[in-house]
Short mmCIF file of C-alpha atoms in Angstrom, two decimals:
data_model
loop_
_atom_site.label_atom_id
_atom_site.label_comp_id
_atom_site.label_asym_id
_atom_site.label_seq_id
_atom_site.Cartn_x
_atom_site.Cartn_y
_atom_site.Cartn_z
CA MET Y 363 0.00 0.00 0.00
CA LYS Y 364 1.31 3.34 -1.02
CA LEU Y 365 0.98 6.14 1.50
CA SER Y 366 1.97 8.92 -0.88
CA PRO Y 367 1.59 9.58 -4.61
CA ASP Y 368 5.32 10.27 -4.52
CA GLU Y 369 5.84 6.58 -4.62
CA THR Y 370 4.26 6.20 -8.05
CA ILE Y 371 7.15 7.02 -10.30
CA PHE Y 372 6.75 7.46 -14.05
CA TRP Y 373 10.29 8.40 -15.02
CA GLN Y 374 13.50 8.66 -13.09
CA HIS Y 375 16.97 9.77 -13.98
CA GLY Y 376 19.23 10.02 -11.00
CA PHE Y 377 17.97 12.77 -8.74
CA ILE Y 378 15.26 13.84 -11.16
CA THR Y 379 12.03 11.97 -10.63
CA ILE Y 380 8.73 12.50 -12.39
CA ASN Y 381 6.14 11.02 -10.06
CA LEU Y 382 2.36 11.14 -9.75
CA THR Y 383 2.46 14.16 -7.42
CA ILE Y 384 4.22 16.31 -9.97
CA VAL Y 385 2.08 15.11 -12.86
CA THR Y 386 -1.17 15.71 -10.94
CA THR Y 387 0.05 19.17 -9.94
CA TRP Y 388 0.70 20.00 -13.54
CA ALA Y 389 -2.73 18.83 -14.49
CA ILE Y 390 -4.31 20.97 -11.77
CA MET Y 391 -2.20 23.94 -12.85
CA LEU Y 392 -3.34 23.44 -16.42
CA VAL Y 393 -6.99 23.25 -15.39
CA LEU Y 394 -6.70 26.37 -13.25
CA VAL Y 395 -4.87 28.46 -15.84
CA VAL Y 396 -7.01 27.38 -18.77
CA GLY Y 397 -10.17 27.87 -16.72
CA SER Y 398 -8.99 31.37 -15.68
CA VAL Y 399 -8.20 32.30 -19.24
CA LEU Y 400 -11.57 31.05 -20.44
CA ILE Y 401 -13.51 32.84 -17.72
CA THR Y 402 -11.65 36.14 -17.81
CA ARG Y 403 -11.71 36.28 -21.59
CA LYS Y 404 -15.28 37.55 -21.60
CA LEU Y 405 -15.10 39.95 -18.70
CA LYS Y 406 -17.25 43.03 -19.02
CA THR Y 407 -16.82 46.36 -17.31
CA GLY Y 408 -20.38 47.53 -17.70
CA ILE Y 409 -23.10 47.40 -15.07
CA HIS Y 410 -24.72 44.27 -16.49
CA ILE Y 411 -22.44 41.23 -16.22
CA SER Y 412 -22.79 37.52 -16.87
CA ARG Y 413 -23.57 35.07 -14.05
CA GLY Y 414 -20.16 33.38 -14.34
CA GLN Y 415 -18.41 36.69 -14.00
CA CYS Y 416 -20.60 37.53 -11.06
CA ILE Y 417 -19.60 34.30 -9.25
CA LEU Y 418 -15.94 34.85 -10.09
CA GLU Y 419 -16.07 38.40 -8.81
CA MET Y 420 -17.85 37.26 -5.68
CA MET Y 421 -15.06 34.75 -5.01
CA VAL Y 422 -12.31 37.28 -5.62
CA THR Y 423 -14.09 39.90 -3.57
CA PHE Y 424 -14.62 37.37 -0.77
CA MET Y 425 -10.90 36.57 -0.72
CA ASN Y 426 -10.06 40.24 -0.71
CA ASN Y 427 -12.39 40.82 2.22
CA GLN Y 428 -10.96 37.89 4.14
CA ILE Y 429 -7.43 39.19 3.67
CA LYS Y 430 -8.54 42.66 4.69
CA GLU Y 431 -10.30 41.40 7.78
CA ILE Y 432 -7.16 39.67 8.94
CA GLY Y 433 -5.41 42.99 8.84
CA LEU Y 434 -3.69 43.48 5.51
CA GLU Y 435 -4.36 46.91 4.13
CA LYS Y 436 -3.94 46.30 0.44
CA PRO Y 437 -5.30 42.82 -0.32
CA GLU Y 438 -4.50 43.23 -4.03
CA GLN Y 439 -0.80 42.74 -3.19
CA TYR Y 440 -1.35 39.45 -1.34
CA ILE Y 441 -4.28 37.91 -3.22
CA GLY Y 442 -1.95 36.50 -5.87
CA PHE Y 443 -0.12 34.40 -3.29
CA ILE Y 444 -2.86 33.66 -0.77
CA GLY Y 445 -5.60 33.17 -3.36
CA THR Y 446 -3.47 30.78 -5.35
CA LEU Y 447 -2.66 28.81 -2.20
CA PHE Y 448 -6.36 28.45 -1.47
CA LEU Y 449 -7.36 27.63 -5.06
CA PHE Y 450 -4.62 25.10 -5.55
CA ILE Y 451 -5.24 23.25 -2.28
CA ALA Y 452 -9.04 23.41 -2.69
CA VAL Y 453 -8.97 22.08 -6.25
CA ALA Y 454 -6.41 19.41 -5.36
CA ASN Y 455 -8.54 18.29 -2.42
CA LEU Y 456 -11.93 18.46 -4.17
CA CYS Y 457 -10.73 16.34 -7.06
CA ILE Y 458 -10.83 13.28 -4.82
CA ILE Y 459 -14.31 12.68 -6.15
CA PHE Y 460 -12.67 11.45 -9.35
CA PRO Y 461 -11.83 7.77 -9.22
CA TRP Y 462 -8.14 6.68 -9.02
CA TYR Y 463 -7.23 10.23 -8.22
CA GLU Y 464 -4.61 10.83 -5.60
CA ALA Y 465 -4.40 14.31 -4.18
CA PRO Y 466 -0.93 15.88 -4.46
CA THR Y 467 -1.63 17.47 -1.07
CA GLY Y 468 -1.58 13.95 0.34
CA SER Y 469 2.15 13.96 -0.32
CA LEU Y 470 4.37 15.37 2.41
CA SER Y 471 6.65 16.68 -0.28
CA THR Y 472 3.90 18.93 -1.69
CA THR Y 473 2.74 20.22 1.70
CA THR Y 474 6.35 20.84 2.66
CA ALA Y 475 6.85 22.73 -0.54
CA LEU Y 476 3.79 24.88 0.19
CA ALA Y 477 4.93 25.45 3.78
CA ILE Y 478 8.34 26.46 2.54
CA CYS Y 479 6.66 28.93 0.17
CA VAL Y 480 4.80 30.46 3.13
CA PHE Y 481 7.99 30.42 5.17
CA MET Y 482 9.70 32.38 2.43
CA ALA Y 483 6.74 34.63 1.76
CA VAL Y 484 6.52 35.95 5.32
CA PRO Y 485 9.92 37.68 5.30
CA PHE Y 486 9.47 38.58 1.65
CA PHE Y 487 6.33 40.62 2.29
CA GLY Y 488 7.75 41.98 5.51
CA ILE Y 489 10.85 43.23 3.72
CA VAL Y 490 8.80 44.61 0.81
CA LYS Y 491 6.74 46.52 3.31
CA SER Y 492 9.42 48.02 5.54
CA GLY Y 493 12.85 47.05 4.29
CA ILE Y 494 15.33 44.46 5.64
CA GLY Y 495 16.18 46.42 8.78
CA GLY Y 496 12.60 47.02 9.71
CA TYR Y 497 11.74 43.41 9.19
CA LEU Y 498 14.65 42.02 11.16
CA LYS Y 499 13.84 44.36 14.04
CA SER Y 500 10.49 42.61 14.37
CA TYR Y 501 12.34 39.55 15.74
CA LEU Y 502 13.57 41.63 18.66
CA LYS Y 503 10.06 42.54 19.75
CA PRO Y 504 8.91 43.02 22.40
CA THR Y 505 12.54 42.55 23.71
CA PHE Y 506 15.73 41.02 22.37
CA ILE Y 507 15.25 38.12 24.79
CA MET Y 508 12.38 36.97 22.62
CA LEU Y 509 14.65 36.54 19.56
CA PRO Y 510 15.21 32.77 19.96
CA PHE Y 511 11.54 32.17 20.64
CA ASN Y 512 10.56 34.18 17.59
CA LEU Y 513 12.94 32.14 15.47
CA ILE Y 514 11.65 28.84 16.90
CA SER Y 515 8.03 29.90 16.31
CA GLU Y 516 8.89 30.82 12.75
CA VAL Y 517 10.26 27.36 11.99
CA SER Y 518 7.78 25.37 14.04
CA ARG Y 519 4.72 26.99 12.54
CA THR Y 520 6.00 26.24 9.05
CA LEU Y 521 6.47 22.64 10.04
CA ALA Y 522 3.03 22.56 11.60
CA LEU Y 523 1.51 23.94 8.39
CA ALA Y 524 3.10 21.24 6.29
CA VAL Y 525 2.25 18.38 8.58
CA ARG Y 526 -1.30 19.57 9.29
CA LEU Y 527 -2.29 19.63 5.64
CA PHE Y 528 -0.46 16.43 4.83
CA GLY Y 529 -1.95 14.60 7.81
CA ASN Y 530 -5.49 15.63 7.08
CA ILE Y 531 -5.49 14.81 3.39
CA MET Y 532 -3.38 11.66 3.69
CA SER Y 533 -5.57 10.41 6.54
CA GLY Y 534 -8.70 11.08 4.46
CA GLY Y 535 -7.34 9.05 1.60
CA MET Y 536 -6.18 6.33 3.98
CA ILE Y 537 -9.57 6.09 5.70
CA VAL Y 538 -11.33 5.72 2.38
CA ALA Y 539 -8.87 3.01 1.33
CA ILE Y 540 -9.21 1.11 4.62
CA LEU Y 541 -13.04 1.43 4.63
CA LEU Y 542 -13.18 0.19 1.06
CA SER Y 543 -11.58 -3.04 2.22
CA ILE Y 544 -13.96 -3.36 5.20
CA THR Y 545 -17.32 -2.01 4.00
CA PRO Y 546 -17.07 -1.72 0.23
CA PHE Y 547 -20.36 -0.03 -0.66
CA ILE Y 548 -22.05 2.94 1.01
CA PHE Y 549 -19.73 3.97 3.80
CA PRO Y 550 -16.71 5.00 1.69
CA ILE Y 551 -18.99 7.46 -0.15
CA VAL Y 552 -19.94 9.12 3.10
CA MET Y 553 -16.33 9.30 4.08
CA ASN Y 554 -15.50 10.73 0.67
CA ALA Y 555 -18.11 13.44 1.19
CA LEU Y 556 -16.55 14.13 4.55
CA GLY Y 557 -13.23 14.23 2.76
CA LEU Y 558 -14.54 17.00 0.47
CA LEU Y 559 -15.52 19.04 3.49
CA THR Y 560 -12.21 18.40 5.20
CA GLY Y 561 -10.31 19.29 2.07
CA THR Y 562 -12.13 22.63 1.69
CA VAL Y 563 -11.65 23.43 5.36
CA GLN Y 564 -7.96 22.55 5.15
CA ALA Y 565 -7.51 24.78 2.13
CA TYR Y 566 -9.19 27.59 3.99
CA ILE Y 567 -7.16 27.00 7.15
CA PHE Y 568 -3.88 26.83 5.26
CA SER Y 569 -4.44 30.07 3.40
CA ILE Y 570 -5.83 31.86 6.44
CA LEU Y 571 -2.84 30.86 8.53
CA ALA Y 572 -0.49 32.00 5.78
CA THR Y 573 -2.33 35.33 5.72
CA VAL Y 574 -2.08 35.64 9.49
CA TYR Y 575 1.68 34.99 9.42
CA ILE Y 576 2.21 37.49 6.65
CA ALA Y 577 0.01 40.03 8.39
CA ALA Y 578 1.92 39.54 11.63
CA ALA Y 579 5.20 40.07 9.81
CA VAL Y 580 3.90 43.18 8.02
CA HIS Y 581 2.44 44.66 11.23
CA ASP Y 582 5.42 43.84 13.41
CA SER Y 583 7.74 45.62 11.09
CA LYS Y 584 5.77 48.85 11.36
CA PRO Y 585 5.95 51.65 13.95
CA SER Y 586 3.50 51.15 16.79
CA ASP Y 587 1.49 54.32 16.15
CA LYS Y 588 0.90 53.32 12.56
CA LYS Y 589 -0.16 49.89 13.72
CA LEU Y 590 -2.68 51.48 16.04
CA GLN Y 591 -3.99 53.60 13.24
CA VAL Y 592 -4.33 50.59 10.95
CA GLN Y 593 -6.26 48.72 13.62
CA THR Y 594 -8.58 51.65 14.10
CA ASN Y 595 -9.12 51.84 10.37
CA ASN Y 596 -9.91 48.16 10.24
CA LYS Y 597 -12.45 48.54 13.00
CA GLU Y 598 -14.06 51.40 11.14
CA ASP Y 599 -14.15 49.31 7.98
CA LYS Y 600 -15.86 46.49 9.81
CA ASN Y 601 -18.36 48.79 11.39
CA GLY Y 602 -18.96 50.49 8.06
CA MET R 1424 6.35 9.69 5.54
CA LYS R 1425 9.29 10.24 3.29
CA ILE R 1426 10.07 13.57 1.81
CA ASN R 1427 11.26 13.49 -1.76
CA TRP R 1428 13.35 16.65 -1.96
CA PHE R 1429 13.27 16.80 -5.71
CA THR R 1430 9.51 16.74 -5.56
CA VAL R 1431 9.59 19.48 -2.94
CA ILE R 1432 11.73 21.68 -5.14
CA ALA R 1433 9.63 20.88 -8.18
CA GLN R 1434 6.44 21.68 -6.28
CA VAL R 1435 7.85 24.99 -5.01
CA ILE R 1436 8.69 25.94 -8.58
CA ASN R 1437 5.34 24.67 -9.78
CA PHE R 1438 3.55 26.71 -7.14
CA LEU R 1439 5.46 29.89 -7.90
CA ILE R 1440 4.70 29.43 -11.59
CA LEU R 1441 1.05 28.90 -10.75
CA VAL R 1442 1.05 32.05 -8.61
CA TRP R 1443 2.43 34.04 -11.48
CA LEU R 1444 0.02 32.52 -14.00
CA LEU R 1445 -3.06 33.03 -11.89
CA ARG R 1446 -2.07 36.52 -11.01
CA ARG R 1447 -1.63 37.19 -14.71
CA PHE R 1448 -4.76 35.45 -15.96
CA LEU R 1449 -7.20 35.52 -13.07
CA TYR R 1450 -6.77 38.11 -10.33
CA LYS R 1451 -5.57 41.02 -12.38
CA PRO R 1452 -8.34 40.90 -15.01
CA VAL R 1453 -11.04 40.31 -12.43
CA LEU R 1454 -9.80 43.02 -10.10
CA ASN R 1455 -9.38 45.39 -13.00
CA ALA R 1456 -12.89 44.64 -14.18
CA ILE R 1457 -14.26 45.27 -10.69
CA ASP R 1458 -12.30 48.47 -10.35
CA GLU R 1459 -13.38 49.71 -13.71
CA ARG R 1460 -17.01 48.92 -13.04
CA GLU R 1461 -16.86 50.60 -9.69
CA LYS R 1462 -15.33 53.60 -11.34
CA ASN R 1463 -18.09 53.53 -13.94
CA ILE R 1464 -20.76 53.29 -11.30
CA ALA R 1465 -19.14 56.04 -9.29
CA SER R 1466 -18.95 58.29 -12.32
CA GLN R 1467 -22.53 57.48 -13.20
CA LEU R 1468 -23.61 58.25 -9.68
CA LYS R 1469 -21.71 61.49 -9.81
CA ASP R 1470 -23.32 62.21 -13.15
CA ALA R 1471 -26.72 61.45 -11.75
CA GLU R 1472 -26.05 63.68 -8.80
CA ALA R 1473 -24.96 66.49 -11.06
CA LYS R 1474 -28.03 65.95 -13.19
CA GLU R 1475 -30.25 65.97 -10.14
CA THR R 1476 -28.72 69.20 -8.96
CA LYS R 1477 -29.20 70.67 -12.39
CA ALA R 1478 -32.73 69.38 -12.56
CA LYS R 1479 -33.53 70.87 -9.18
CA LYS R 1480 -32.07 74.14 -10.26
CA GLU R 1481 -34.06 74.04 -13.46
CA GLN R 1482 -37.17 73.10 -11.58
CA ALA R 1483 -36.74 76.06 -9.30
CA GLU R 1484 -36.14 78.25 -12.31
CA PHE R 1485 -39.19 76.82 -13.98
CA ALA R 1486 -41.32 77.35 -10.90
CA ARG R 1487 -40.14 80.92 -10.69
CA LYS R 1488 -40.90 81.49 -14.36
CA ASN R 1489 -44.25 79.86 -13.94
CA GLU R 1490 -45.07 82.18 -11.10
CA THR R 1491 -44.01 85.21 -13.10
CA PHE R 1492 -46.00 83.97 -16.02
CA ASP R 1493 -49.07 83.50 -13.84
CA LYS R 1494 -48.72 87.01 -12.50
CA GLU R 1495 -48.32 88.43 -15.97
CA LYS R 1496 -51.23 86.42 -17.19
CA LYS R 1497 -53.42 87.72 -14.42
CA ALA R 1498 -52.38 91.30 -15.08
CA LEU R 1499 -53.01 90.91 -18.80
CA MET R 1500 -56.32 89.26 -18.10
CA ASP R 1501 -57.40 92.10 -15.83
CA LYS R 1502 -56.31 94.62 -18.40
CA ALA R 1503 -58.14 92.76 -21.13
CA ILE R 1504 -61.30 92.66 -19.03
CA VAL R 1505 -61.14 96.38 -18.40
CA GLU R 1506 -60.51 97.05 -22.07
CA THR R 1507 -63.30 94.76 -23.08
CA ASN R 1508 -65.69 96.51 -20.78
CA GLU R 1509 -64.67 99.86 -22.15
CA GLU R 1510 -65.03 98.58 -25.68
CA ARG R 1511 -68.42 97.15 -24.85
CA GLN R 1512 -69.53 100.45 -23.41
CA LYS R 1513 -68.34 102.19 -26.54
CA LEU R 1514 -70.08 99.73 -28.78
CA LEU R 1515 -73.24 99.95 -26.76
CA GLU R 1516 -73.09 103.71 -26.95
CA ALA R 1517 -72.56 103.52 -30.70
CA ALA R 1518 -75.40 101.07 -31.08
CA ARG R 1519 -77.66 103.24 -28.98
CA ASN R 1520 -76.78 106.27 -31.07
CA GLU R 1521 -77.37 104.31 -34.22
CA ALA R 1522 -80.66 103.08 -32.91
CA THR R 1523 -81.69 106.60 -32.03
CA GLU R 1524 -80.67 107.76 -35.47
CA LEU R 1525 -82.56 104.94 -37.10
CA ARG R 1526 -85.60 105.66 -35.02
CA SER R 1527 -85.48 109.30 -35.95
CA LYS R 1528 -85.10 108.30 -39.59
CA LEU R 1529 -88.00 105.96 -39.21
CA ASP R 1530 -90.03 108.70 -37.60
CA LYS R 1531 -89.14 111.00 -40.40
CA SER R 1532 -90.06 108.46 -43.06
CA LEU R 1533 -93.30 107.78 -41.21
CA LYS R 1534 -94.00 111.45 -41.17
CA ASP R 1535 -93.20 111.68 -44.86
CA MET R 1536 -95.46 108.77 -45.53
CA GLN R 1537 -98.18 110.42 -43.55
CA GLU R 1538 -97.71 113.62 -45.44
CA ASN R 1539 -97.85 111.78 -48.72
CA LEU R 1540 -100.96 110.04 -47.60
CA ASN R 1541 -102.47 113.34 -46.54
CA ARG R 1542 -101.63 114.82 -49.85
CA ASP R 1543 -103.13 111.91 -51.67
CA ILE R 1544 -106.22 112.05 -49.52
CA SER R 1545 -106.58 115.77 -50.03
CA GLN R 1546 -106.07 115.37 -53.75
CA LYS R 1547 -108.65 112.68 -53.93
CA THR R 1548 -111.02 114.54 -51.67
CA LEU R 1549 -110.58 117.62 -53.74
CA GLN R 1550 -111.52 115.83 -56.90
CA GLU R 1551 -114.46 114.16 -55.19
CA VAL R 1552 -115.65 117.39 -53.69
CA PHE R 1553 -115.26 119.05 -56.98
CA ALA R 1554 -117.19 116.40 -58.81
CA ILE R 1555 -119.95 116.35 -56.22
CA ALA R 1556 -120.19 120.11 -56.20
CA ARG R 1557 -120.35 120.21 -59.95
CA LYS R 1558 -123.06 117.60 -60.09
CA ALA R 1559 -125.07 119.21 -57.29
CA LEU R 1560 -124.86 122.62 -58.88
CA ALA R 1561 -125.84 121.27 -62.26
CA ASP R 1562 -128.73 119.37 -60.79
CA LEU R 1563 -130.02 122.19 -58.62
CA ALA R 1564 -129.61 125.26 -60.76
CA SER R 1565 -128.69 124.08 -64.18
CA LEU R 1566 -125.44 125.84 -63.63
CA SER R 1567 -122.04 124.56 -64.36
CA LEU R 1568 -119.45 124.73 -61.71
CA GLU R 1569 -117.27 126.66 -64.07
CA GLU R 1570 -119.94 129.28 -64.63
CA GLN R 1571 -120.61 129.55 -60.92
CA SER R 1572 -116.91 129.89 -60.19
CA ALA R 1573 -116.56 132.60 -62.77
CA ASN R 1574 -119.61 134.40 -61.37
CA ILE R 1575 -118.19 134.30 -57.88
CA PHE R 1576 -114.80 135.52 -59.16
CA ILE R 1577 -116.48 138.41 -60.99
CA LYS R 1578 -118.50 139.22 -57.91
CA ARG R 1579 -115.36 139.26 -55.91
CA ILE R 1580 -113.70 141.65 -58.35
CA ASN R 1581 -116.68 143.93 -58.11
CA ASP R 1582 -116.73 143.71 -54.33
CA LEU R 1583 -113.09 144.63 -53.99
CA LYS R 1584 -112.56 147.08 -51.24
CA LYS R 1585 -111.12 150.46 -51.94
CA ASP R 1586 -107.66 149.70 -50.67
CA GLU R 1587 -107.50 146.51 -52.55
CA LYS R 1588 -108.67 148.17 -55.72
CA LYS R 1589 -106.03 150.83 -55.36
CA GLN R 1590 -103.34 148.27 -54.83
CA PHE R 1591 -104.49 146.41 -57.95
CA VAL R 1592 -104.56 149.51 -60.06
CA GLU R 1593 -101.14 150.61 -58.88
CA ALA R 1594 -99.67 147.27 -59.63
CA PHE R 1595 -101.23 147.33 -63.08
CA LYS R 1596 -99.96 150.80 -63.85
CA LYS R 1597 -96.51 150.01 -62.61
CA GLY R 1598 -96.42 147.02 -64.93
CA SER R 1599 -97.49 149.21 -67.84
CA ASN R 1600 -94.68 151.67 -67.13
CA LEU R 1601 -92.11 149.01 -66.83
CA HIS R 1602 -93.04 147.48 -70.13
CA ALA R 1603 -92.94 150.63 -72.18
CA GLY R 1604 -94.76 150.55 -75.49
CA SER R 1605 -96.89 147.65 -74.55
CA GLN R 1606 -100.16 147.73 -72.71
CA GLY R 1607 -100.23 145.88 -69.38
CA LEU R 1608 -101.18 142.28 -69.92
CA ILE R 1609 -103.61 140.60 -67.56
CA LEU R 1610 -103.27 136.83 -67.36
CA ILE R 1611 -106.34 134.87 -66.28
CA GLN R 1612 -105.67 131.24 -65.49
CA SER R 1613 -108.33 128.70 -64.69
CA ALA R 1614 -108.66 124.96 -64.17
CA PHE R 1615 -111.16 124.76 -66.97
CA ASP R 1616 -111.89 126.50 -70.26
CA LEU R 1617 -113.84 129.63 -69.45
CA PRO R 1618 -116.90 130.04 -71.63
CA GLU R 1619 -117.09 133.15 -73.84
CA LYS R 1620 -119.78 134.71 -71.71
CA GLN R 1621 -117.79 134.44 -68.52
CA GLN R 1622 -114.67 135.69 -70.33
CA ALA R 1623 -116.52 138.75 -71.43
CA GLU R 1624 -117.94 139.36 -67.97
CA ILE R 1625 -114.51 139.06 -66.36
CA LYS R 1626 -113.04 141.43 -68.97
CA SER R 1627 -115.72 144.05 -68.36
CA ALA R 1628 -115.42 143.75 -64.58
CA VAL R 1629 -111.65 144.14 -64.67
CA ASN R 1630 -111.84 147.02 -67.12
CA GLU R 1631 -114.32 148.71 -64.87
CA VAL R 1632 -112.01 148.41 -61.92
CA LEU R 1633 -108.99 149.66 -63.83
CA GLY R 1634 -110.93 152.29 -65.66
CA THR R 1635 -109.20 151.43 -68.93
CA LYS R 1636 -109.29 148.84 -71.62
CA THR R 1637 -106.57 146.35 -71.40
CA GLN R 1638 -105.50 143.12 -73.02
CA PHE R 1639 -106.41 139.77 -71.55
CA GLN R 1640 -104.92 136.38 -71.95
CA PHE R 1641 -106.92 133.33 -70.90
CA LYS R 1642 -105.08 130.14 -70.06
CA THR R 1643 -106.15 126.75 -68.91
CA ALA R 1644 -104.04 125.37 -66.05
CA PRO R 1645 -105.30 122.06 -64.68
CA GLU R 1646 -103.06 122.37 -61.62
CA ILE R 1647 -105.24 125.19 -60.34
CA ILE R 1648 -107.97 123.07 -58.92
CA SER R 1649 -111.42 124.54 -59.30
CA GLY R 1650 -110.26 128.07 -59.21
CA ILE R 1651 -109.52 131.21 -61.18
CA GLU R 1652 -106.41 133.26 -60.91
CA LEU R 1653 -105.69 136.76 -62.15
CA THR R 1654 -102.11 137.80 -62.52
CA SER R 1655 -100.77 141.13 -63.51
CA ASN R 1656 -97.25 142.40 -62.92
CA GLY R 1657 -96.77 140.68 -59.61
CA TYR R 1658 -100.30 141.31 -58.49
CA LYS R 1659 -102.35 138.20 -57.97
CA LEU R 1660 -106.03 137.85 -57.37
CA ALA R 1661 -107.32 134.34 -56.95
CA TRP R 1662 -110.23 132.28 -55.84
CA SER R 1663 -110.18 128.54 -55.25
CA ILE R 1664 -111.68 125.96 -53.03
CA SER R 1665 -108.23 125.04 -51.72
CA GLU R 1666 -109.12 126.75 -48.45
CA TYR R 1667 -111.70 124.09 -47.77
CA LEU R 1668 -109.18 121.50 -48.70
CA ASN R 1669 -106.61 123.03 -46.41
CA SER R 1670 -108.97 122.89 -43.48
CA LEU R 1671 -109.85 119.29 -44.35
CA GLN R 1672 -106.21 118.39 -44.58
CA LYS R 1673 -105.58 119.99 -41.24
CA ASN R 1674 -108.31 117.98 -39.63
CA ILE R 1675 -107.06 114.71 -41.13
CA SER R 1676 -103.49 115.45 -40.01
CA GLU R 1677 -104.66 116.10 -36.49
CA MET R 1678 -106.56 112.87 -36.47
CA LEU R 1679 -103.57 110.89 -37.79
CA ASN R 1680 -101.23 112.50 -35.28
CA ASP R 1681 -103.56 111.60 -32.48
CA LYS R 1682 -103.64 108.05 -33.66
CA THR R 1683 -99.85 107.83 -33.92
CA ILE R 1684 -99.37 109.21 -30.41
CA LYS R 1685 -101.91 106.74 -29.14
CA ASP R 1686 -100.08 103.87 -30.82
CA GLU R 1687 -96.71 104.97 -29.59
CA THR R 1688 -97.55 105.67 -26.01
CA LYS R 1689 -100.14 102.93 -25.58
CA LYS R 1690 -101.53 104.95 -22.75
CA ALA R 1691 -105.06 105.93 -22.08
CA PRO R 1692 -106.67 106.53 -25.46
CA VAL R 1693 -106.57 110.08 -26.55
CA GLU R 1694 -110.01 111.39 -27.23
CA VAL R 1695 -110.56 112.10 -30.83
CA PRO R 1696 -112.08 115.55 -31.25
CA ALA R 1697 -115.78 115.26 -31.96
CA GLU R 1698 -115.90 117.83 -34.64
CA VAL R 1699 -113.74 116.34 -37.35
CA PRO R 1700 -115.38 117.23 -40.63
CA VAL R 1701 -113.51 114.54 -42.56
CA THR R 1702 -115.15 111.80 -40.58
CA GLU R 1703 -118.44 112.77 -42.22
CA PRO R 1704 -117.53 113.12 -45.86
CA GLU R 1705 -121.14 113.49 -47.04
CA LYS R 1706 -121.37 116.79 -45.21
CA ALA R 1707 -118.57 118.41 -47.07
CA PRO R 1708 -120.26 119.01 -50.39
CA ILE R 1709 -123.56 119.97 -48.72
CA VAL R 1710 -122.17 122.71 -46.60
CA LYS R 1711 -121.94 125.78 -48.62
CA PRO R 1712 -118.34 126.44 -49.17
CA LYS R 1713 -117.07 129.61 -47.79
CA VAL R 1714 -115.55 131.46 -50.63
CA LYS R 1715 -112.34 133.00 -49.73
CA PHE R 1716 -110.16 135.23 -51.72
CA LYS R 1717 -106.56 135.20 -51.19
CA ILE R 1718 -104.52 138.17 -52.12
CA LYS R 1719 -100.92 137.63 -52.33
CA SER R 1720 -98.28 140.00 -53.35
CA GLU R 1721 -95.56 138.23 -55.11
CA LYS R 1722 -92.81 140.25 -56.43
CA ASN R 1723 -90.73 139.38 -59.47
CA LYS R 1724 -93.11 136.69 -60.47
#
């Protein structure tokens, strides 16, 4: 029994391995990009828009609002990264309804890769926002004594991200496989439905946590008065 | 639970590529579309607001104009009413004047008609009277009216008073002087042909009065109704029954006037005088006509 799609190898040449994880990821990427191109090809800027565009805009606007609510001022800067995280994980997880499909998120290599991306993105956005000095200073807050703890939290939360997603998705796939051998008919379907829910929730959790980390990095690297002002603004936005 | 590091690296690259692709093909177009639409809506709202402001302004302007217009209309209306009333008064006045004029014209024409009628009546009466008188005289005394008239005329000449005679003679002599070389001519005009006998009698009577023989010219003039007229150099001696006719005409006129007044006023009926000779036509010829001589002095005849 294979625990990970990594173990299904199509082609290997030394270090380079083309396995099921990579192939599935490419397929998902293709679907996402082609779908985006098809949908956005007919976008209108008038007052009357098509239903598809309306749904698409609702989704994008919802993501924007989520990012804003977490505390990032300009969601347009982060939606590329955070939105793609969510879309990729959600699509990868929801495709389990197709038979013989194995989610790439069920591979620890994929989740690790995504966690590493978040791990890199946090300082990236922090530095973009307030420069290298400003970002590095955030590790010394509230005092320099906290520096080691800040560093540990940085690494540990990345690890937690990777393992959480991997565990959830892999376990879902495993449960379905085990149940299939025990009760072959109705029960695996129920578990699969549960798997859809879990997959969506995991996608949401992953992207929200990434947003929170980025937001923390962006806020920490700012002067305290500005932070206060931003919080006040956010409250006003919510009230409004 | 093995991590394939090549897969990790490949997935990181895959993910970054996907981020770039989706940003390029999904988020940017959608966000741009949303932004643009929001901008459109905002501009339209702004437009609408501007239009509303303009509309309100125009409405206020319109209301103001309307008010002014109403005021002007009222003023014009009042003026027109006043003018109309004035015009009506004028027209009424004109109509009244016209009516008065017409009525006076009508009165006049009525009067004329009445006069004409009177004249006709008198003419007719005259002829009737004349005919009756002639017949009565012929029946009673075998005398013609002409003869009788001539007799009365002669009698009148003979009965001329002294003053009248003197006047006649003076007029005759004056005429003779004026027309030097020619004897004074005495013109006798009558409604009928005077018989020889009467002509001779008149000649002798006139000669006697004048104390000289003079020339006579006899002429028949039908317009002189039942009368004889002597003319000489502006002196005129005449007898006719026109006096009777005049009195008859007078009576008829009075009667007609009374009737007209009665018709017009429609008041208590005016009493018609009892003694109106015309109302009893059979009396007229019976009563002996009063013979009247009229002496008129007409100069430059």
